[in-house]
Structures are given as C-alpha cells and as structure tokens.
CSV table of C-alpha atoms and ligand atoms in Angstrom, one decimal:
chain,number,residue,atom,x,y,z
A,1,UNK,CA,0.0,0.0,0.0
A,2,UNK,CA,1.4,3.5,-1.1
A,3,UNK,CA,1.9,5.4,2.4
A,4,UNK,CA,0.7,8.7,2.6
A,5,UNK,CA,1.8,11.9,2.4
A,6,UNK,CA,0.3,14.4,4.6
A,7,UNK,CA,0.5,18.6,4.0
A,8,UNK,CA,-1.4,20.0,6.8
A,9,UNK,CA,-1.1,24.0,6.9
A,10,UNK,CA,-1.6,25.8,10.7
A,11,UNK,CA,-2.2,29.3,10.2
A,12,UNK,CA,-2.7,29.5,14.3
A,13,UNK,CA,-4.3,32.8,14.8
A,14,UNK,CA,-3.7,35.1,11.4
A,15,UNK,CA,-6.4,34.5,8.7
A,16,UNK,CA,-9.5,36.4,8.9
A,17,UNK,CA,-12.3,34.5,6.7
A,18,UNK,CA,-11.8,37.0,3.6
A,19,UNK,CA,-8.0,35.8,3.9
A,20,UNK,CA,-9.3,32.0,4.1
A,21,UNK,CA,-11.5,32.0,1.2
A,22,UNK,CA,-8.3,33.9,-0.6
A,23,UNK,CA,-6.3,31.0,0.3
A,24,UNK,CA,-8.7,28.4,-0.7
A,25,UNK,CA,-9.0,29.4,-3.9
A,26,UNK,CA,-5.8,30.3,-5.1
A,27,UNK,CA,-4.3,26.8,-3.2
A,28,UNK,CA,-7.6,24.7,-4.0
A,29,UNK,CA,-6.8,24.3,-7.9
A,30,UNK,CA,-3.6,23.2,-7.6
A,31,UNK,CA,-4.1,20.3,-5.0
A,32,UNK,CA,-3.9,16.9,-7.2
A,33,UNK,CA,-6.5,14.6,-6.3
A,34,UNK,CA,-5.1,11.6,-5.1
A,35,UNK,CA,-6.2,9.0,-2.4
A,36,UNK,CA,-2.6,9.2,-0.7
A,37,UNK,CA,-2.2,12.7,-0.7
A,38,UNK,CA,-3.8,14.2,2.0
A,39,UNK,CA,-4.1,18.1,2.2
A,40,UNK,CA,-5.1,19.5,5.4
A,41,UNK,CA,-5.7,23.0,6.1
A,42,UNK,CA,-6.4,24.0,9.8
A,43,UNK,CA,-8.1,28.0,10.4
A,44,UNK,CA,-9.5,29.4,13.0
A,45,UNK,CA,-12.7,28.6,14.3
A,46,UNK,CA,-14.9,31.1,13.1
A,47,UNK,CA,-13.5,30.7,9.6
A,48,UNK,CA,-13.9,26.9,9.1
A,49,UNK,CA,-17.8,26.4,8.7
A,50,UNK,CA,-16.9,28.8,5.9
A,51,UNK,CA,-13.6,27.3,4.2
A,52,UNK,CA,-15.7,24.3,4.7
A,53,UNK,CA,-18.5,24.8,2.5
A,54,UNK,CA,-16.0,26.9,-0.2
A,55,UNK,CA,-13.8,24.0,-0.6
A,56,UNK,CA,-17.3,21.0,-1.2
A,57,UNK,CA,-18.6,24.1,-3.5
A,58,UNK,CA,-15.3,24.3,-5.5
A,59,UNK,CA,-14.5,20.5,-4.9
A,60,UNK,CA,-11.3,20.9,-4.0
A,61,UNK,CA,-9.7,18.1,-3.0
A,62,UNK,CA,-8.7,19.7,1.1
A,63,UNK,CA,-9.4,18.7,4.3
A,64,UNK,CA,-10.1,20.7,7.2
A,65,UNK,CA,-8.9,20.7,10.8
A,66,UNK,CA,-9.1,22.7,14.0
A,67,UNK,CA,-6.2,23.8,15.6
A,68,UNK,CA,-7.3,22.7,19.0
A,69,UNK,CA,-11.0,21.0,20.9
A,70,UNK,CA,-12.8,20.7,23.9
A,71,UNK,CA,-11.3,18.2,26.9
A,72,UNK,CA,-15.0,17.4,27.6
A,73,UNK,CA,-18.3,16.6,25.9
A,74,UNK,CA,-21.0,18.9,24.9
A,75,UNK,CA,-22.5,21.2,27.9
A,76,UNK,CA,-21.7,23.7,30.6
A,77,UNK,CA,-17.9,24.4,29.6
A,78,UNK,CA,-18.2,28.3,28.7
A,79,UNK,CA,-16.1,28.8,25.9
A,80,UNK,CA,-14.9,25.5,24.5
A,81,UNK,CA,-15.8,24.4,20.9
A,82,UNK,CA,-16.8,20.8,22.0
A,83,UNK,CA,-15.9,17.9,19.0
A,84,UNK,CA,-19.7,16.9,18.6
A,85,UNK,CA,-19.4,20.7,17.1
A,86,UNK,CA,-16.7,20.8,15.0
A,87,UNK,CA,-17.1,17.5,13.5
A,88,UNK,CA,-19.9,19.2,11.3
A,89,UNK,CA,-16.9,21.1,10.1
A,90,UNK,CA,-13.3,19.3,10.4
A,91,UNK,CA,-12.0,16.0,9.5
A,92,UNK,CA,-8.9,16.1,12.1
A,93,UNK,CA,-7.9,18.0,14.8
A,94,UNK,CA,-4.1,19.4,15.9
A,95,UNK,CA,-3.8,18.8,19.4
A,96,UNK,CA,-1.3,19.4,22.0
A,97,UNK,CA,0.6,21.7,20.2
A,98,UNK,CA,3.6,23.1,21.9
A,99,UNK,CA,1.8,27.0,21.7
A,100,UNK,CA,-0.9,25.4,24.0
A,101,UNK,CA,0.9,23.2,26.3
A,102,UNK,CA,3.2,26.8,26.8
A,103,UNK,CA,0.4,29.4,27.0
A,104,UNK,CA,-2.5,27.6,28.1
A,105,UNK,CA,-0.8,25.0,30.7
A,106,UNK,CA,-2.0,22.0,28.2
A,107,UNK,CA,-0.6,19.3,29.8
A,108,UNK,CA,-0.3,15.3,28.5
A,109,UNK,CA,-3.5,14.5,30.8
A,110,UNK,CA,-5.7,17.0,28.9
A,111,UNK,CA,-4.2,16.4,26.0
A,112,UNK,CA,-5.7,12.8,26.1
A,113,UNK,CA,-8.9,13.8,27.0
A,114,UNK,CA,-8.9,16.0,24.0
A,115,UNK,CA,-7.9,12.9,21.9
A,116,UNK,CA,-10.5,10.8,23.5
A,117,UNK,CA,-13.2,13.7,22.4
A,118,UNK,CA,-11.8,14.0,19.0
A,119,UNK,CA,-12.1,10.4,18.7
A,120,UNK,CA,-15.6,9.8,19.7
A,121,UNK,CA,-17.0,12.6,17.0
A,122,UNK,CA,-15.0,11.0,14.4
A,123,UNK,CA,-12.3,13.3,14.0
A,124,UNK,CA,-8.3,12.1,13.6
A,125,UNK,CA,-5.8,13.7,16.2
A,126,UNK,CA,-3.1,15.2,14.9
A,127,UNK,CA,-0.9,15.0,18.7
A,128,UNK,CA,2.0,17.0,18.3
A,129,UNK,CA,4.7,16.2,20.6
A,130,UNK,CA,7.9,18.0,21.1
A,131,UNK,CA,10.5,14.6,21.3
A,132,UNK,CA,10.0,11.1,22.2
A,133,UNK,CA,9.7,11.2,25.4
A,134,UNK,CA,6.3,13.2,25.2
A,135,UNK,CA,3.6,10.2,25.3
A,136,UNK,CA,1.5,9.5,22.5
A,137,UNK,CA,-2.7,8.6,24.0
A,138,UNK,CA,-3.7,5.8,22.9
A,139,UNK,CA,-5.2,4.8,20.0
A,140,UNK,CA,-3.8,7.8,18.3
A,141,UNK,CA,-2.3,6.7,14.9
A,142,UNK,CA,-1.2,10.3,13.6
A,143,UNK,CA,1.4,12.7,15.2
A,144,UNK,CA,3.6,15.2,14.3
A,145,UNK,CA,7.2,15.4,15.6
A,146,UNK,CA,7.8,18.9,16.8
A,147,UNK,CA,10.9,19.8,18.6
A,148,UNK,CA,10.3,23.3,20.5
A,149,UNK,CA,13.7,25.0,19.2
A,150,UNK,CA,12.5,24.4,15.5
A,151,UNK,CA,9.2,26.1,15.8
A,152,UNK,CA,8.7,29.6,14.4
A,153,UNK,CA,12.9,30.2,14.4
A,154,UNK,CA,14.2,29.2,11.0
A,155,UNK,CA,16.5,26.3,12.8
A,156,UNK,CA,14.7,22.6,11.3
A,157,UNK,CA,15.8,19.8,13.1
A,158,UNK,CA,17.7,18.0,10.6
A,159,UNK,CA,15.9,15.3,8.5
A,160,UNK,CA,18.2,12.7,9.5
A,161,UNK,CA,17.1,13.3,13.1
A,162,UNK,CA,13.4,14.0,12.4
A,163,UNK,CA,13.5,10.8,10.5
A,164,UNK,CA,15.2,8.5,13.3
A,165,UNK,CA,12.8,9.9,15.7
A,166,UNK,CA,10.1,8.4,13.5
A,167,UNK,CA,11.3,5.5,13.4
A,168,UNK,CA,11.8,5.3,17.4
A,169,UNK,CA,8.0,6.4,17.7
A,170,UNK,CA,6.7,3.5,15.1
A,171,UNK,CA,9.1,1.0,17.3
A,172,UNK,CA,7.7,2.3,20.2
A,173,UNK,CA,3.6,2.6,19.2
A,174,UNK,CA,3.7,0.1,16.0
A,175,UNK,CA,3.8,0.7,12.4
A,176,UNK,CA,1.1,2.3,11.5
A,177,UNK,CA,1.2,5.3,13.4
A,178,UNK,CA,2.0,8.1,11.2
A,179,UNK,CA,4.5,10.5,11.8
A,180,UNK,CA,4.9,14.1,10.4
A,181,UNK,CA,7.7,16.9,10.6
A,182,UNK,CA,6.6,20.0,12.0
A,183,UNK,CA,9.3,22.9,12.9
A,184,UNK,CA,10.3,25.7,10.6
A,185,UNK,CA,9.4,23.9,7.2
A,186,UNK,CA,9.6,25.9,4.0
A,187,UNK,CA,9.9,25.8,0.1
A,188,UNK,CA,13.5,24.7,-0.1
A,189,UNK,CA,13.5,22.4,2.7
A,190,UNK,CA,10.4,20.6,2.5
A,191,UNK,CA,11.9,17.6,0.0
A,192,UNK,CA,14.6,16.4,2.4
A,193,UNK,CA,11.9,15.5,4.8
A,194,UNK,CA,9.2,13.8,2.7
A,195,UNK,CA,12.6,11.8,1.3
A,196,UNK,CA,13.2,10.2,4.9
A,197,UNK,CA,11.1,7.0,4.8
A,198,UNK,CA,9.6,6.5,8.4
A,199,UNK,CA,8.0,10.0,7.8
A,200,UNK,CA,4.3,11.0,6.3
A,201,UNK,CA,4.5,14.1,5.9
A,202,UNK,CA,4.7,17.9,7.2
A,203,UNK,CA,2.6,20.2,9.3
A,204,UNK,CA,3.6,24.1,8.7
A,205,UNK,CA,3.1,27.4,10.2
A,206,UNK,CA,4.6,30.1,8.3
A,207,UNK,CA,5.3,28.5,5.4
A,208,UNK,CA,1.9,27.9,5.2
A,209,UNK,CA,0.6,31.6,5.0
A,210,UNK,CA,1.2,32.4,1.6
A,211,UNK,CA,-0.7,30.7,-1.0
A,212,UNK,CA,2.1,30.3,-3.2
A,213,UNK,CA,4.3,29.0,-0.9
A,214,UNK,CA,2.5,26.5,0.8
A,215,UNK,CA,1.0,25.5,-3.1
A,216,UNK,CA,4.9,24.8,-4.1
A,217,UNK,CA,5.4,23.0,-1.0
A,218,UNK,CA,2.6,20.7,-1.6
A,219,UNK,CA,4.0,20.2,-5.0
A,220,UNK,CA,7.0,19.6,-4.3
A,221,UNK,CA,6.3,17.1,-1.8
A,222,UNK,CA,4.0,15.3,-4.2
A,223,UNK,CA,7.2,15.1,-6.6
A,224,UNK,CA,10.1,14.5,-4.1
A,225,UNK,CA,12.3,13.3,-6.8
A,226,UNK,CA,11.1,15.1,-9.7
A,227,UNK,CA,7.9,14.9,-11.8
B,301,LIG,P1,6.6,27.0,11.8
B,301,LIG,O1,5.5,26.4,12.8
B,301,LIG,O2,6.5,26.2,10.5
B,301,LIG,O3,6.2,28.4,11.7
B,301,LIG,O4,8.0,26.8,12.4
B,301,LIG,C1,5.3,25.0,12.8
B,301,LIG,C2,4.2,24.7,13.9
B,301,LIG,O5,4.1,25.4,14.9
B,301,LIG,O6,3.4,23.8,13.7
C-alpha cells in the first residue's frame, strides 16, 4: 500500500475568513487529487464552517482541521468548541501543540482527554509532541514530531534526526502510526523530509501563510524526486 503523504497548513491565529477563502482558492486548484495525498488546512474557528462549504462548493480536494477542541463533551464548559461541534466542520484536529501546552498549561493528561473527544466525533488527532519522550494517547495513529527550538525560528531539526525519531515512535507505538515533521518547514526544505522513509508528511506554520508557498510545497512534496 502507497503510504501517505500528509500537507497540513496551521495558520494558528492570522487569517480572517476573507483571507481563508483567498487561500482556498488560489491553493484549492492546484491540489492533485489523489487517495494518498492528504491536504489539510487548519483556520481558526470562526473561519472553518466557511472554508468548509468553499472547498465542497469548489470541490477541492482539502481537508479541514481545527487547531485545538474541547477536553469534555457537549455542555456547561463556557467557551470550548466541544468535538460533537466541529465534526460538522473538520475532519482532524491538531492537538497538544507546543503553543498550547506553553500558554495555556496544556498538559499530556488534557491532551488525552482532547484525543478521546476527538475520537468519539470522528475526527483524527493530529498530537503533536515535542520529542519522544512526550507520550503518544492511545489509539492515536497520527502525530507530528515537533521539537520546540525548530518552531517559528528558521533552525529545522535536521531530517536525518526527524526521521530516526520516526522510526523510534513507530518501534515504540507500531507501524502504522504516522508520523509528520513539523518545525520551521519551507519551500526549499520541505523535500529532504518527505525523502526520509519512516515519515508522512509535514505540518507548517509560516510557510503555510502564503498561497504560493504552501502551493509549491505541496508540489514539491507530491514530486520529491522530480515529476
Ligand atoms: P513554523 O511552525 O512552521 O512556523 O515553524 C510550525 C508549527 O508550529 O506547527
């Protein structure tokens, strides 16, 4: 079976919904449709019931995920956009990123509980974790690698090292779980980490702001050696 390859763009907290829907349709066209290729695209919460219903109007082949969910169910919890909610919306959810376990005191209990919502509304976790020592919830089969010095600095962790930490995790929690590169990916490094084999793809910030850049990253990943 052909592994897949996973581009998920966080824009964290900088599109407004007339900057989605920009980014939607300038990225949307470009995005091959291919049953491995798995294009993710993570906005805000008020944007996504929006970039939702642009990308099934368009067709585009994208998925959509939140950036973060509820610890509990649906109820009293002022605030919190619970999973039964968002699952009208997203496929997969980012959770436990480094930005929330920093400046919201996320810590590995709450991010389990998060997982354990996301799963019971049908939507994949995405559990980012900062090395291998950071534990992975159970049943999770998607994560992304992120090591905290690489994040929003312009200093990757090399893909030699992203890649033996993938293969660590897959010893460690079995050979399916999918493991991504997340830490200061761009345009002209993006092909050195799709090329290591124990990983499945990327999850970007910046790079993932501008149209352009996140549509030659997606192409270039789709063609690591060359089309
Ligand atoms: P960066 O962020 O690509 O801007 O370094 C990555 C992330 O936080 O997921």
């Amino acid at each position: 079976m052909t592994k897949n390859l996973w581009v998920v763009a966080n824009w964290k907290s900088n599109k407004n919904i007339a900057e989605a829907l920009e980014w939607i349709s300038l990225v949307g066209p470009k995005v091959e449709r291919r049953d491995n290729l798995k294009v993710v695209v993570c906005p805000q919460f008020d944007a996504l019931e929006e970039v939702k219903r642009a990308i099934q109007i368009a067709n585009f082949p994208l998925l959509v995920g939140a950036q973060d969910l509820s610890p509990f169910t649906e109820g009293a919890y002022t605030g919190e956009e619970s999973a039964r909610a968002l699952s009208d919306f997203v496929d997969l959810a980012i959770l436990g990123h480094s930005e929330r376990r920093q400046n919201f005191q996320e810590t590995n209990e709450i991010v389990g509980k998060k997982t354990t919502q996301a799963r019971s509304s049908n939507i994949v976790p995405l559990v980012c974790i900062q090395d291998s020592d950071t534990p992975v919830p159970q049943g999770v089969k998607l994560v992304a690698y992120e090591p905290i010095f690489a994040i929003g600095t312009d200093n990757p962790d090399t893909p030699e090292n992203a890649g033996r930490i993938a293969l660590a995790l897959k010893q460690q929690y079995g050979e399916d779980l999918e493991v991504l590169y997340g830490g200061s990916v761009n345009a002209d490094n993006c092909q050195s980490f799709i090329r290591q084999p124990n990983l499945s793809g990327l999850l970007i910030g910046r790079a993932s702001l501008s149209a352009e850049e996140f549509g030659q990253i997606v192409d270039k990943c789709t063609y690591p050696h060359g089309s």
